[in-house]
XYZ file of C-alpha atoms in Angstrom:
147
model
C 54.437 -15.448 155.008
C 50.751 -16.430 155.131
C 49.036 -19.251 153.341
C 50.092 -20.079 149.817
C 47.215 -20.820 147.446
C 48.129 -22.583 144.193
C 46.444 -24.456 141.367
C 47.810 -27.459 139.486
C 46.545 -27.735 135.897
C 47.409 -30.947 134.042
C 45.401 -33.550 132.118
C 47.295 -36.426 133.805
C 45.062 -37.226 136.790
C 47.561 -39.406 138.747
C 50.260 -36.698 138.425
C 47.873 -33.977 139.642
C 46.605 -36.029 142.582
C 50.113 -37.048 143.683
C 51.491 -33.502 143.412
C 48.483 -32.032 145.230
C 48.968 -34.436 148.165
C 52.702 -33.749 148.331
C 52.224 -29.966 148.247
C 49.385 -30.034 150.791
C 51.693 -31.958 153.169
C 54.058 -28.979 152.853
C 51.336 -26.583 153.973
C 50.074 -25.274 150.637
C 46.397 -24.869 149.807
C 45.971 -26.656 146.449
C 43.205 -26.406 143.881
C 43.301 -28.827 140.930
C 42.082 -28.685 137.339
C 42.432 -31.278 134.585
C 42.043 -28.971 131.558
C 42.651 -25.365 130.605
C 38.917 -24.699 130.487
C 38.355 -26.138 133.979
C 41.265 -24.051 135.278
C 39.713 -20.834 133.937
C 36.320 -21.696 135.432
C 37.903 -22.285 138.852
C 40.077 -19.161 138.585
C 36.975 -17.041 137.986
C 35.890 -17.986 141.533
C 39.372 -17.916 143.115
C 40.948 -14.567 142.220
C 43.168 -14.677 145.338
C 45.274 -17.479 143.864
C 49.042 -16.965 144.207
C 50.496 -19.320 141.612
C 49.495 -21.785 138.895
C 51.490 -24.906 137.971
C 50.452 -25.311 134.348
C 51.173 -28.204 132.004
C 52.229 -27.045 128.542
C 50.782 -29.996 126.613
C 47.093 -30.671 127.200
C 44.313 -31.685 124.817
C 41.857 -28.947 123.871
C 43.099 -25.649 125.292
C 46.873 -26.085 125.635
C 49.076 -24.523 128.285
C 50.075 -21.500 126.192
C 46.459 -20.588 125.432
C 45.515 -21.175 129.086
C 48.433 -18.986 130.230
C 47.205 -16.091 128.043
C 43.749 -16.326 129.619
C 45.101 -16.634 133.193
C 47.169 -13.475 132.693
C 44.065 -11.617 131.437
C 41.997 -12.768 134.433
C 44.589 -12.460 137.205
C 47.603 -10.510 135.906
C 49.541 -10.813 139.179
C 49.168 -14.593 139.557
C 52.495 -16.215 138.780
C 52.587 -19.241 136.475
C 55.179 -22.024 136.400
C 54.963 -24.079 133.202
C 55.381 -27.858 133.539
C 56.950 -29.469 130.512
C 58.339 -32.686 129.101
C 61.459 -32.727 126.926
C 59.414 -32.413 123.718
C 57.738 -29.156 124.771
C 60.602 -27.086 126.195
C 60.254 -24.570 123.332
C 56.638 -23.995 124.322
C 57.631 -23.492 127.951
C 60.093 -20.803 126.831
C 57.338 -19.263 124.685
C 55.229 -19.264 127.862
C 57.890 -17.275 129.690
C 57.782 -14.670 126.915
C 54.023 -14.444 127.547
C 54.480 -13.850 131.261
C 55.114 -17.231 132.882
C 57.433 -16.942 135.881
C 59.497 -20.048 135.084
C 59.255 -23.613 133.864
C 60.101 -27.032 135.278
C 60.763 -30.350 133.546
C 58.453 -33.244 134.420
C 58.821 -35.279 136.492
C 59.990 -32.525 138.817
C 61.821 -32.762 142.106
C 59.479 -31.704 144.913
C 62.113 -29.550 146.659
C 62.898 -27.696 143.430
C 59.174 -27.279 142.809
C 58.670 -25.855 146.321
C 61.579 -23.445 145.734
C 59.982 -22.212 142.456
C 56.571 -21.884 144.137
C 58.080 -19.807 146.969
C 60.005 -17.584 144.527
C 56.882 -17.036 142.427
C 54.710 -16.255 145.449
C 57.335 -13.837 146.812
C 57.394 -12.050 143.427
C 53.586 -11.800 143.308
C 53.318 -10.487 146.872
C 56.100 -7.976 146.236
C 54.146 -6.672 143.206
C 50.968 -6.437 145.294
C 52.825 -4.467 147.987
C 54.210 -2.016 145.416
C 50.724 -1.497 143.960
C 49.300 -0.816 147.447
C 52.071 1.695 148.165
C 51.496 3.424 144.815
C 47.749 3.606 145.489
C 48.334 5.077 148.960
C 50.711 7.702 147.522
C 48.145 8.570 144.829
C 45.397 9.024 147.434
C 47.622 11.088 149.701
C 48.790 13.319 146.855
C 45.191 14.204 145.967
C 44.354 15.395 149.473
C 44.760 19.081 149.947
C 46.517 19.943 153.149
C 45.548 23.215 154.803
C 48.021 26.038 154.217
C 49.010 28.246 157.131
């Protein structure tokens, strides 16, 4: 399946550090950001990212605003919104804006891994379809000799 490259974006430092360690132990390459702005700065240099775990409620640029920007920068990157009970409506709003799914915090690590894998599979499937479409477009523009 290849390496999975994800980013965790959340203003709660202990949560981010704990999740990063747990996901790295499961073989994922993890980048961390503690604000929406920091996430966008890091994404600008890491366009090969597969998936973003994004907290809905953050000071400054919130998760919904950050999601909009992520989708502009890397349309194929999948995003899983992380939410507490009070922000479920925003997580659903996020899905309408292109988030892959959402999870309630604190989240079960096995469920989180399942969502990450599903999101990465979806992204890679999209990339494969785009490659195939590009190949077909190139081939259709080549003129084959007529006999």
